[in-house]
Short mmCIF file of C-alpha atoms (C1' of nucleotides) in Angstrom, two decimals:
data_model
loop_
_atom_site.label_atom_id
_atom_site.label_comp_id
_atom_site.label_asym_id
_atom_site.label_seq_id
_atom_site.Cartn_x
_atom_site.Cartn_y
_atom_site.Cartn_z
CA MET A 300 34.13 155.25 -110.74
CA ALA A 301 37.21 156.90 -111.49
CA ALA A 302 36.27 160.40 -114.36
CA THR A 303 38.41 162.64 -114.07
CA ILE A 304 36.99 165.94 -112.84
CA LEU A 305 37.87 169.60 -112.91
CA VAL A 306 37.31 171.77 -110.40
CA VAL A 307 37.12 175.58 -110.18
CA GLU A 308 36.74 177.34 -106.55
CA ASP A 309 38.08 179.95 -105.44
CA GLU A 310 38.55 179.32 -101.86
CA PRO A 311 41.28 177.59 -100.76
CA ALA A 312 39.44 175.21 -98.11
CA ILE A 313 37.00 174.57 -99.95
CA GLN A 314 39.14 173.33 -103.00
CA GLU A 315 40.41 171.02 -100.51
CA LEU A 316 38.54 169.43 -99.51
CA ILE A 317 36.81 168.65 -102.41
CA SER A 318 39.80 167.36 -104.16
CA TYR A 319 40.47 165.48 -101.34
CA SER A 320 37.04 163.72 -101.12
CA LEU A 321 36.54 163.44 -105.53
CA ARG A 322 40.54 161.66 -104.56
CA GLN A 323 39.56 159.59 -101.97
CA ALA A 324 37.18 157.97 -104.22
CA LYS A 325 39.13 157.44 -106.68
CA HIS A 326 38.82 160.18 -109.29
CA THR A 327 41.31 162.25 -111.21
CA VAL A 328 41.03 165.78 -110.18
CA SER A 329 42.44 169.04 -111.61
CA SER A 330 41.85 172.19 -110.13
CA THR A 331 42.19 176.37 -110.70
CA LYS A 332 40.73 179.52 -109.06
CA ASN A 333 39.48 180.93 -111.90
CA ALA A 334 37.73 181.05 -114.94
CA GLU A 335 40.33 181.56 -117.20
CA GLU A 336 42.51 179.37 -115.92
CA ALA A 337 40.20 176.42 -116.25
CA MET A 338 39.46 177.19 -120.02
CA LYS A 339 42.84 176.84 -120.64
CA ILE A 340 42.51 172.99 -119.24
CA ILE A 341 40.13 172.25 -120.95
CA ASN A 342 41.29 173.38 -123.63
CA ASP A 343 43.95 170.76 -122.96
CA THR A 344 42.12 167.52 -122.40
CA LEU A 345 38.35 167.57 -121.68
CA PRO A 346 36.94 166.39 -118.46
CA ASP A 347 34.56 163.83 -117.54
CA LEU A 348 32.58 166.78 -115.18
CA VAL A 349 33.46 170.47 -113.60
CA LEU A 350 32.63 171.25 -110.52
CA LEU A 351 32.17 175.06 -110.93
CA ASP A 352 32.17 177.54 -107.89
CA TRP A 353 29.28 179.76 -108.95
CA MET A 354 30.86 182.89 -107.60
CA LEU A 355 34.28 183.20 -109.06
CA PRO A 356 36.38 186.51 -109.45
CA GLY A 357 36.83 187.74 -113.28
CA MET A 358 34.51 185.55 -115.40
CA SER A 359 31.29 184.17 -113.36
CA GLY A 360 29.97 180.31 -112.57
CA ALA A 361 27.24 181.14 -114.75
CA ASP A 362 29.11 182.88 -117.64
CA PHE A 363 31.41 180.27 -117.44
CA ALA A 364 29.25 177.92 -117.81
CA ARG A 365 27.10 179.53 -120.64
CA MET A 366 30.18 179.80 -122.41
CA LEU A 367 31.12 176.34 -122.36
CA ARG A 368 28.01 175.40 -123.54
CA ARG A 369 28.08 177.60 -126.62
CA ALA A 370 31.47 175.92 -127.86
CA ALA A 371 31.01 173.00 -129.50
CA ARG A 372 33.88 171.22 -128.46
CA THR A 373 32.56 171.33 -124.79
CA LYS A 374 28.84 171.85 -125.17
CA ASP A 375 27.93 168.51 -123.54
CA ILE A 376 29.99 168.20 -120.54
CA PRO A 377 28.13 168.06 -117.53
CA ILE A 378 28.62 170.60 -114.61
CA ILE A 379 27.42 171.18 -111.23
CA MET A 380 26.91 174.45 -110.12
CA LEU A 381 28.54 174.81 -106.05
CA THR A 382 26.75 177.69 -104.47
CA ALA A 383 27.26 179.10 -100.90
CA ARG A 384 23.27 180.61 -101.39
CA ALA A 385 20.16 179.01 -101.48
CA ASP A 386 18.29 182.04 -102.76
CA GLU A 387 16.01 180.69 -105.03
CA SER A 388 16.47 182.92 -107.88
CA ASP A 389 20.05 182.01 -107.85
CA LYS A 390 19.31 178.38 -108.50
CA VAL A 391 17.32 179.12 -111.58
CA THR A 392 19.81 181.25 -113.72
CA GLY A 393 22.66 178.60 -111.99
CA LEU A 394 20.20 176.06 -114.07
CA GLU A 395 19.42 178.83 -117.04
CA SER A 396 23.44 178.54 -117.74
CA GLY A 397 23.29 175.38 -118.54
CA ALA A 398 24.38 173.56 -115.31
CA ASP A 399 23.22 169.59 -115.06
CA ASP A 400 22.42 169.64 -111.33
CA TYR A 401 23.13 172.56 -108.42
CA ILE A 402 24.53 171.48 -105.29
CA THR A 403 24.38 174.61 -102.00
CA LYS A 404 27.43 174.83 -99.28
CA PRO A 405 28.05 173.97 -96.99
CA PHE A 406 27.78 170.44 -98.13
CA SER A 407 28.87 166.81 -97.50
CA PRO A 408 31.01 165.31 -99.47
CA ARG A 409 29.14 162.22 -99.69
CA GLU A 410 26.21 163.85 -100.87
CA LEU A 411 27.98 165.50 -103.77
CA LEU A 412 29.74 162.18 -104.69
CA ALA A 413 26.33 161.15 -104.41
CA ARG A 414 24.95 164.31 -107.07
CA ILE A 415 28.36 163.18 -109.15
CA LYS A 416 27.01 159.47 -109.72
CA ALA A 417 24.23 160.65 -110.87
CA VAL A 418 24.78 163.15 -113.36
CA LEU A 419 28.17 160.47 -114.86
CA ARG A 420 25.58 158.36 -115.21
CA ARG A 421 22.69 160.23 -116.60
CA ARG A 422 25.37 161.79 -119.37
CA ALA A 423 28.07 158.73 -119.71
CA PRO A 424 27.18 154.94 -119.03
CA GLU A 425 31.06 154.10 -119.11
CA ALA A 426 32.00 156.42 -116.20
CA ALA A 427 29.48 155.31 -113.93
CA ASP A 428 30.85 152.63 -111.34
CA ASP A 429 29.43 149.50 -112.66
CA VAL A 430 30.04 145.58 -113.49
CA VAL A 431 29.06 145.12 -117.19
CA GLU A 432 29.34 140.97 -118.45
CA ILE A 433 28.63 140.76 -121.87
CA GLY A 434 28.46 137.30 -123.62
CA GLY A 435 30.01 135.71 -120.01
CA LEU A 436 32.58 138.41 -120.27
CA ARG A 437 32.38 140.34 -116.74
CA LEU A 438 33.57 143.48 -116.41
CA ASP A 439 34.46 145.49 -113.20
CA SER A 440 35.80 149.30 -113.51
CA ALA A 441 35.49 149.35 -109.66
CA THR A 442 38.18 146.65 -108.99
CA HIS A 443 39.52 146.92 -112.58
CA ARG A 444 38.98 143.57 -113.21
CA VAL A 445 37.83 141.55 -116.49
CA THR A 446 36.96 137.92 -115.93
CA ALA A 447 35.49 134.74 -117.72
CA ASN A 448 34.45 131.52 -115.77
CA GLU A 449 36.20 133.03 -112.98
CA ILE A 450 39.80 133.22 -114.98
CA GLU A 451 40.55 136.84 -115.18
CA VAL A 452 41.78 138.54 -118.45
CA ALA A 453 45.35 140.27 -118.05
CA LEU A 454 44.15 143.75 -119.65
CA GLY A 455 47.08 147.19 -119.91
CA PRO A 456 45.18 149.84 -118.86
CA THR A 457 44.58 150.85 -123.03
CA GLU A 458 42.91 147.40 -123.89
CA PHE A 459 41.05 148.53 -120.24
CA ARG A 460 39.73 151.07 -121.16
CA LEU A 461 38.78 149.82 -124.70
CA LEU A 462 37.43 146.55 -123.49
CA HIS A 463 35.15 148.72 -121.03
CA TYR A 464 34.13 151.78 -123.54
CA LEU A 465 33.10 148.67 -126.23
CA MET A 466 31.59 145.96 -123.53
CA THR A 467 28.66 149.95 -122.15
CA HIS A 468 28.38 150.56 -125.45
CA SER A 469 27.75 147.18 -127.41
CA GLU A 470 25.49 145.87 -130.17
CA ARG A 471 26.91 148.98 -131.70
CA VAL A 472 29.33 150.06 -134.76
CA HIS A 473 31.99 152.44 -133.59
CA SER A 474 34.30 154.04 -136.18
CA ARG A 475 38.11 154.01 -135.46
CA SER A 476 37.92 158.11 -135.18
CA GLN A 477 35.39 157.13 -132.40
CA LEU A 478 36.74 155.48 -130.39
CA LEU A 479 39.86 157.30 -130.44
CA ASP A 480 37.52 159.90 -129.18
CA GLN A 481 35.84 158.57 -126.58
CA VAL A 482 38.62 156.00 -125.20
CA TRP A 483 41.68 157.79 -125.58
CA GLY A 484 40.03 161.19 -125.49
CA ASP A 485 38.98 163.96 -128.34
CA HIS A 486 42.89 166.01 -128.41
CA VAL A 487 44.86 163.40 -128.67
CA PHE A 488 46.30 162.82 -131.86
CA VAL A 489 46.95 159.13 -132.99
CA GLU A 490 46.49 157.72 -136.62
CA ASP A 491 43.66 155.86 -136.99
CA ARG A 492 45.35 152.60 -137.58
CA THR A 493 46.99 152.16 -134.09
CA VAL A 494 43.26 151.36 -133.13
CA ASP A 495 43.41 148.18 -134.92
CA VAL A 496 46.52 147.31 -132.31
CA HIS A 497 44.75 147.54 -129.80
CA ILE A 498 42.15 146.06 -131.13
CA ARG A 499 44.48 142.97 -131.61
CA ARG A 500 45.85 143.09 -127.96
CA LEU A 501 42.81 142.97 -126.40
CA ARG A 502 41.55 139.85 -128.79
CA LYS A 503 44.73 138.06 -127.95
CA ALA A 504 44.55 138.77 -124.51
CA LEU A 505 40.59 137.13 -124.74
CA GLU A 506 41.58 134.17 -126.85
CA ASN A 507 43.16 132.89 -123.49
CA VAL A 508 39.48 132.89 -122.42
CA ASP A 509 38.17 132.40 -125.59
CA LYS A 510 35.99 135.01 -126.03
CA ASP A 511 37.58 136.96 -128.23
CA GLY A 512 35.16 136.67 -130.65
CA LEU A 513 32.94 138.98 -129.19
CA VAL A 514 35.25 141.72 -130.22
CA GLN A 515 33.94 141.72 -134.54
CA THR A 516 35.09 143.57 -137.23
CA VAL A 517 32.68 145.83 -139.64
CA ARG A 518 34.56 145.85 -142.25
CA GLY A 519 34.30 150.10 -143.97
CA ALA A 520 32.91 150.96 -141.20
CA GLY A 521 34.66 150.07 -137.19
CA TYR A 522 34.20 147.98 -134.74
CA ARG A 523 31.39 145.95 -132.70
CA LEU A 524 31.31 143.82 -129.56
CA SER A 525 28.39 141.85 -129.60
CA ALA A 526 27.22 138.46 -127.82
CA GLY A 527 25.41 137.85 -130.57
CA GLN A 528 27.86 135.50 -132.67
CA ALA A 529 28.62 136.67 -136.00
CA VAL A 530 26.78 134.29 -137.73
CA ASN A 531 27.56 133.50 -141.34
CA ALA A 532 24.70 132.83 -143.66
CA GLY A 533 26.31 131.25 -145.91
CA MET B 117 37.16 163.35 -145.53
CA ALA B 118 37.86 166.00 -148.59
CA ALA B 119 36.67 169.16 -147.09
CA THR B 120 36.06 172.32 -148.68
CA ILE B 121 37.66 174.75 -145.80
CA LEU B 122 38.41 178.92 -146.00
CA VAL B 123 41.04 179.61 -144.90
CA VAL B 124 41.37 183.82 -143.42
CA GLU B 125 44.86 184.52 -142.70
CA ASP B 126 46.78 187.04 -143.67
CA GLU B 127 50.89 185.61 -143.02
CA PRO B 128 51.72 184.63 -146.67
CA ALA B 129 54.11 182.21 -144.77
CA ILE B 130 51.67 180.49 -142.71
CA GLN B 131 48.90 181.01 -145.02
CA GLU B 132 51.08 178.67 -147.83
CA LEU B 133 51.61 176.00 -145.37
CA ILE B 134 48.63 175.55 -144.07
CA SER B 135 47.30 175.71 -147.91
CA TYR B 136 49.99 173.00 -149.06
CA SER B 137 49.38 170.57 -145.96
CA LEU B 138 45.41 170.81 -146.73
CA ARG B 139 45.98 170.42 -150.34
CA GLN B 140 47.57 167.29 -149.42
CA ALA B 141 45.19 165.96 -147.24
CA LYS B 142 42.76 166.18 -150.51
CA HIS B 143 41.32 169.42 -149.18
CA THR B 144 39.86 171.90 -151.63
CA VAL B 145 40.65 175.28 -150.20
CA SER B 146 40.27 178.58 -150.72
CA SER B 147 42.16 181.67 -149.15
CA THR B 148 41.72 185.33 -148.43
CA LYS B 149 43.74 187.76 -146.05
CA ASN B 150 40.72 188.99 -144.40
CA ALA B 151 37.28 188.99 -143.21
CA GLU B 152 36.02 191.33 -145.47
CA GLU B 153 36.66 189.22 -148.75
CA ALA B 154 36.28 185.99 -146.50
CA MET B 155 32.58 186.91 -146.45
CA LYS B 156 32.62 187.40 -149.93
CA ILE B 157 34.03 184.34 -150.35
CA ILE B 158 31.70 182.66 -147.91
CA ASN B 159 28.94 184.74 -150.02
CA ASP B 160 29.32 182.80 -152.46
CA THR B 161 29.66 179.40 -151.46
CA LEU B 162 29.33 178.35 -148.22
CA PRO B 163 32.68 176.00 -146.67
CA ASP B 164 32.33 172.81 -144.73
CA LEU B 165 34.69 174.32 -142.25
CA VAL B 166 36.86 177.92 -141.56
CA LEU B 167 40.20 178.49 -140.74
CA LEU B 168 40.93 181.47 -138.72
CA ASP B 169 43.03 183.71 -138.15
CA TRP B 170 43.10 186.03 -134.48
CA MET B 171 44.59 188.77 -135.98
CA LEU B 172 43.64 190.02 -139.15
CA PRO B 173 43.98 193.22 -140.34
CA GLY B 174 40.86 195.49 -140.04
CA MET B 175 38.24 193.32 -138.57
CA SER B 176 39.52 191.03 -136.06
CA GLY B 177 39.34 186.86 -136.00
CA ALA B 178 37.12 187.10 -133.02
CA ASP B 179 34.50 189.67 -134.40
CA PHE B 180 34.44 187.94 -137.60
CA ALA B 181 33.62 184.54 -136.05
CA ARG B 182 30.86 186.16 -133.97
CA MET B 183 29.38 187.76 -137.48
CA LEU B 184 29.74 184.22 -139.05
CA ARG B 185 27.79 182.73 -135.97
CA ARG B 186 25.17 186.13 -135.80
CA ALA B 187 23.89 184.69 -139.71
CA ALA B 188 21.36 181.58 -140.02
CA ARG B 189 22.99 180.52 -143.67
CA THR B 190 26.65 180.62 -141.69
CA LYS B 191 25.78 180.09 -138.15
CA ASP B 192 26.64 176.27 -138.63
CA ILE B 193 29.69 176.68 -140.01
CA PRO B 194 32.86 174.60 -138.17
CA ILE B 195 35.29 177.49 -136.89
CA ILE B 196 38.82 177.04 -135.63
CA MET B 197 40.81 180.02 -134.57
CA LEU B 198 44.83 180.49 -135.35
CA THR B 199 46.24 181.99 -132.80
CA ALA B 200 50.41 183.29 -131.94
CA ARG B 201 49.77 184.04 -128.50
CA ALA B 202 49.31 181.44 -125.98
CA ASP B 203 47.72 183.49 -124.00
CA GLU B 204 44.54 182.75 -121.96
CA SER B 205 42.50 185.77 -122.23
CA ASP B 206 42.65 185.45 -125.80
CA LYS B 207 41.41 181.66 -125.54
CA VAL B 208 38.48 182.80 -123.58
CA THR B 209 37.71 185.08 -125.79
CA GLY B 210 38.31 182.41 -129.20
CA LEU B 211 35.77 180.04 -127.54
CA GLU B 212 33.14 182.46 -126.80
CA SER B 213 32.94 184.05 -129.98
CA GLY B 214 31.79 180.50 -131.05
CA ALA B 215 34.77 178.73 -132.40
CA ASP B 216 34.52 175.21 -131.91
CA ASP B 217 38.37 174.75 -131.95
CA TYR B 218 41.89 176.52 -131.12
CA ILE B 219 45.16 176.00 -132.19
CA THR B 220 48.51 178.27 -130.93
CA LYS B 221 51.14 178.98 -133.41
CA PRO B 222 53.41 177.63 -133.81
CA PHE B 223 51.40 174.46 -134.62
CA SER B 224 52.36 171.31 -137.06
CA PRO B 225 50.23 170.23 -140.00
CA ARG B 226 50.14 167.08 -138.23
CA GLU B 227 47.86 168.58 -134.77
CA LEU B 228 46.19 170.75 -138.00
CA LEU B 229 44.28 168.18 -139.35
CA ALA B 230 43.91 166.35 -136.59
CA ARG B 231 41.71 169.23 -135.60
CA ILE B 232 40.23 169.74 -138.35
CA LYS B 233 39.40 165.62 -138.92
CA ALA B 234 37.55 166.34 -134.88
CA VAL B 235 35.77 169.40 -135.67
CA LEU B 236 34.22 168.35 -138.25
CA ARG B 237 33.43 164.83 -136.95
CA ARG B 238 31.51 166.57 -134.67
CA ARG B 239 29.44 168.37 -135.91
CA ALA B 240 28.08 165.28 -138.75
CA PRO B 241 25.75 163.90 -136.46
CA GLU B 242 26.65 160.02 -136.67
CA ALA B 243 23.80 158.65 -138.50
CA ALA B 244 21.22 158.44 -136.75
CA ASP B 245 20.05 155.21 -135.24
CA ASP B 246 17.37 154.49 -137.72
CA VAL B 247 16.18 150.79 -138.38
CA VAL B 248 14.27 150.05 -141.21
CA GLU B 249 12.19 147.00 -141.43
CA ILE B 250 9.97 145.77 -144.45
CA GLY B 251 8.81 142.53 -145.68
CA GLY B 252 10.47 140.91 -142.89
CA LEU B 253 13.83 142.32 -143.24
CA ARG B 254 15.56 144.06 -140.85
CA LEU B 255 18.26 147.02 -141.04
CA ASP B 256 20.20 148.57 -138.11
CA SER B 257 22.84 151.39 -139.31
CA ALA B 258 23.39 151.86 -136.19
CA THR B 259 24.35 147.87 -134.69
CA HIS B 260 25.42 147.92 -138.77
CA ARG B 261 23.50 144.66 -139.14
CA VAL B 262 21.00 143.38 -141.36
CA THR B 263 18.47 140.24 -140.47
CA ALA B 264 15.67 137.85 -140.86
CA ASN B 265 14.17 136.09 -138.76
CA GLU B 266 17.44 136.76 -136.06
CA ILE B 267 19.52 135.60 -138.93
CA GLU B 268 22.14 137.81 -140.11
CA VAL B 269 22.89 138.69 -143.63
CA ALA B 270 27.01 139.41 -144.19
CA LEU B 271 27.13 142.00 -146.55
CA GLY B 272 29.88 143.63 -147.65
CA PRO B 273 30.18 147.84 -147.22
CA THR B 274 28.39 148.55 -151.21
CA GLU B 275 25.83 145.94 -150.66
CA PHE B 276 25.34 147.52 -147.49
CA ARG B 277 24.63 150.72 -148.77
CA LEU B 278 22.80 150.01 -151.34
CA LEU B 279 20.19 147.62 -149.12
CA HIS B 280 20.04 150.77 -146.83
CA TYR B 281 19.30 153.14 -149.58
CA LEU B 282 16.76 150.64 -150.92
CA MET B 283 14.95 150.16 -148.25
CA THR B 284 14.33 153.74 -147.00
CA HIS B 285 13.62 154.54 -150.15
CA SER B 286 11.29 151.22 -151.47
CA GLU B 287 8.09 150.74 -153.12
CA ARG B 288 9.38 152.97 -155.69
CA VAL B 289 12.27 152.20 -158.93
CA HIS B 290 14.91 153.85 -158.76
CA SER B 291 17.54 153.69 -162.27
CA ARG B 292 21.06 152.66 -162.08
CA SER B 293 22.02 156.21 -162.56
CA GLN B 294 19.87 157.16 -159.42
CA LEU B 295 21.76 154.47 -157.72
CA LEU B 296 25.23 155.08 -158.49
CA ASP B 297 24.66 158.92 -157.30
CA GLN B 298 22.83 158.17 -154.28
CA VAL B 299 24.96 155.24 -152.73
CA TRP B 300 28.06 155.24 -154.94
CA GLY B 301 28.29 158.88 -154.83
CA ASP B 302 27.80 162.15 -156.69
CA HIS B 303 30.00 162.07 -159.63
CA VAL B 304 31.63 158.40 -159.39
CA PHE B 305 33.13 157.22 -162.32
CA VAL B 306 31.46 153.68 -162.04
CA GLU B 307 29.74 151.55 -164.91
CA ASP B 308 25.93 151.57 -164.93
CA ARG B 309 26.39 147.71 -165.14
CA THR B 310 28.32 147.74 -162.34
CA VAL B 311 25.11 148.41 -160.42
CA ASP B 312 23.66 144.60 -162.09
CA VAL B 313 26.66 142.83 -160.73
CA HIS B 314 25.49 144.47 -156.65
CA ILE B 315 22.05 143.74 -157.34
CA ARG B 316 23.03 139.89 -157.81
CA ARG B 317 25.64 140.67 -154.68
CA LEU B 318 22.37 141.46 -152.78
CA ARG B 319 19.97 138.75 -153.48
CA LYS B 320 22.62 136.51 -153.72
CA ALA B 321 23.02 137.30 -149.63
CA LEU B 322 19.48 137.91 -148.75
CA GLU B 323 18.62 133.79 -150.80
CA ASN B 324 20.03 132.81 -146.80
CA VAL B 325 16.66 134.06 -145.33
CA ASP B 326 14.82 133.10 -148.70
CA LYS B 327 14.52 137.13 -149.11
CA ASP B 328 15.68 137.80 -152.24
CA GLY B 329 12.54 138.48 -153.67
CA LEU B 330 12.59 141.72 -152.01
CA VAL B 331 14.04 143.51 -154.47
CA GLN B 332 12.92 143.21 -157.90
CA THR B 333 13.50 144.71 -161.23
CA VAL B 334 11.55 146.72 -163.39
CA ARG B 335 12.75 146.19 -167.01
CA GLY B 336 13.40 149.45 -168.91
CA ALA B 337 13.76 151.16 -165.66
CA GLY B 338 15.96 149.96 -163.48
CA TYR B 339 15.17 148.04 -159.97
CA ARG B 340 12.51 149.04 -156.96
CA LEU B 341 12.43 147.29 -153.33
CA SER B 342 9.21 146.09 -152.65
CA ALA B 343 7.52 144.21 -149.93
CA GLY B 344 4.47 143.10 -151.94
CA GLN B 345 5.15 140.32 -154.15
CA ALA B 346 6.11 141.29 -157.97
CA VAL B 347 2.91 140.28 -159.74
CA ASN B 348 2.34 138.42 -163.20
CA ALA B 349 -0.60 140.15 -164.79
CA GLY B 350 -1.12 137.02 -166.78
"C1'" DA C 255 11.21 132.60 -185.36
"C1'" DA C 256 14.70 136.21 -185.89
"C1'" DA C 257 16.79 139.86 -184.37
"C1'" DC C 258 17.36 142.72 -180.62
"C1'" DA C 259 17.54 144.89 -176.28
"C1'" DG C 260 17.59 144.65 -171.60
"C1'" DT C 261 19.27 141.97 -167.17
"C1'" DA C 262 22.03 137.94 -164.53
"C1'" DT C 263 25.83 135.57 -163.91
"C1'" DT C 264 30.43 134.62 -162.77
"C1'" DG C 265 35.43 134.62 -163.08
"C1'" DC C 266 39.83 137.69 -162.99
"C1'" DG C 267 42.69 141.24 -161.82
"C1'" DG C 268 43.41 145.45 -158.76
"C1'" DT C 269 42.67 147.90 -155.09
"C1'" DT C 270 41.48 148.92 -150.02
"C1'" DT C 271 40.97 147.49 -145.72
"C1'" DT C 272 42.62 144.73 -141.76
"C1'" DG C 273 45.77 141.82 -139.23
"C1'" DT C 274 49.49 140.60 -137.63
"C1'" DG C 275 54.76 141.24 -135.42
"C1'" DA C 276 58.92 144.00 -134.97
"C1'" DC C 277 61.04 147.78 -133.92
"C1'" DA C 278 61.85 152.23 -131.10
"C1'" DT C 279 60.11 155.53 -127.40
"C1'" DT C 280 58.08 156.87 -123.40
"C1'" DT C 281 56.75 155.59 -118.52
"C1'" DG C 282 56.49 154.12 -113.90
"C1'" DC C 283 58.69 152.75 -110.73
"C1'" DA C 284 62.42 149.34 -108.16
"C1'" DT D 161 69.93 154.64 -112.92
"C1'" DG D 162 68.24 150.63 -115.22
"C1'" DC D 163 64.69 147.40 -116.15
"C1'" DA D 164 60.27 146.49 -117.24
"C1'" DA D 165 55.93 147.14 -119.10
"C1'" DA D 166 53.15 150.20 -121.79
"C1'" DT D 167 51.94 152.82 -126.45
"C1'" DG D 168 52.24 154.47 -130.81
"C1'" DT D 169 54.05 152.93 -135.76
"C1'" DC D 170 55.39 150.52 -140.01
"C1'" DA D 171 56.19 147.36 -143.30
"C1'" DC D 172 54.08 143.23 -144.71
"C1'" DA D 173 50.86 139.93 -145.45
"C1'" DA D 174 46.02 138.28 -145.72
"C1'" DA D 175 41.15 138.82 -146.40
"C1'" DA D 176 37.88 141.40 -148.16
"C1'" DC D 177 36.02 143.89 -151.87
"C1'" DC D 178 34.95 146.69 -156.27
"C1'" DG D 179 34.59 147.02 -160.90
"C1'" DC D 180 34.65 145.52 -165.69
"C1'" DA D 181 33.97 142.61 -169.22
"C1'" DA D 182 32.74 138.86 -171.77
"C1'" DT D 183 29.00 135.39 -171.73
"C1'" DA D 184 24.01 133.59 -171.63
"C1'" DC D 185 19.57 134.32 -170.41
"C1'" DT D 186 14.53 136.66 -170.75
"C1'" DG D 187 10.94 138.84 -172.62
"C1'" DT D 188 9.50 141.97 -177.13
"C1'" DT D 189 9.12 143.40 -181.15
"C1'" DT D 190 9.20 143.09 -186.33
#
DNA sequence: AAACAGTATTGCGGTTTTGTGACATTTGCA
DNA sequence: TGCAAATGTCACAAAACCGCAATACTGTTT
């Protein structure tokens, strides 16, 4: 599943527990105690999900959530609120402020992970822990393996992410910029043409199992991964 | 990418640098030193994006941003804040005031351009996934594919755009100049006759799936895409 | 039927977009 | 510290695409 998760929680014990659980589940975790610092982190790189304590020193969790929802860049980040109170009115305010889900302390790591998975699945198909199979090519994000006819394909990290994204969003054309946003991250400054090079590396790796035809170029538009062979009526 | 960008920055040196970089990148730049004047310019013509210094004489950048967000006419203009301080509290206020992104001085022209690009891209809703189908011909803009009876038709970028336009405005005659405006772009210096050539290429590609009859010539008027037969009243 | 005006076709030079291999750095790790 | 894998850029080659103009058609008008 491997997502990047930002935890904003001021109680050290809970912070610790959460971070540990998340890391166990192979997530990448960054954490802070307050909204201000969280903003700084987010400004640098966008996480896949934010775990947000309801009660925070300084700016409250609800306000922070609202703020994230307001800014264009952050408005689509999934947010899960953590709260100590099982008070109904909090729940309402929490969801109203734009949270995707809500979890009441005390909670089990198991429950937390389940909710995270659910939210991620809803928001970003490629972050969920799945096995994708298209055109005889199989990618298992849990074991981090790509195979075709039982033969394993060796891929570098970037090529893996690229293929993963393409497979979870197949049949659709993605421009180079879109791929950069989605695969590299939105605040990474890399040339558009770099995508070409990685597409090339990906294709080269797929040649070994005769699946390089899946990655198609759409001139003037970008790239597409498709099981349907590019039929040239002509 | 060529966008119209308004730069609001009071330091002449930085102003200069920014304007130069933006012009290099083919953007149209207008600039002022303060919010009041910026407002005047915006009243006149709406820019595609505003680069806004955080510290301004008179009305502050944050206040100006909030103001832009409040007015209906300007509330969707993307805003990127410029700030000298890497102070988190600024960051918070900056984003809270509704900026789309945030960049800290000193920054490289390269980074600035990248962020502008990212913001503009985020704003422009990627061409909606529309699927048009007429007379057995199917065009899917998300996958960038044209098919008839499951057979794919290979088209170049221009032919694709041309067909897309005709399909989304079918049963209507379009003069060559209209097509040039709509498909090629507003003021592109291209001969009317060139349309003929692309119509020809389009028809040729459609011949392979026996759909070339859809593209009809209306003598003295232009072209039309229609599912109905070209009737010979005789 | 001849002159005309509008349209179809085609070949071609020049551009733009992609593909590819090489190279310099960076990163992680032994 | 030194090595190997991974990455981003570049420069050049290859391919696809564009627009134009010259030429061949077609239907209209006189």
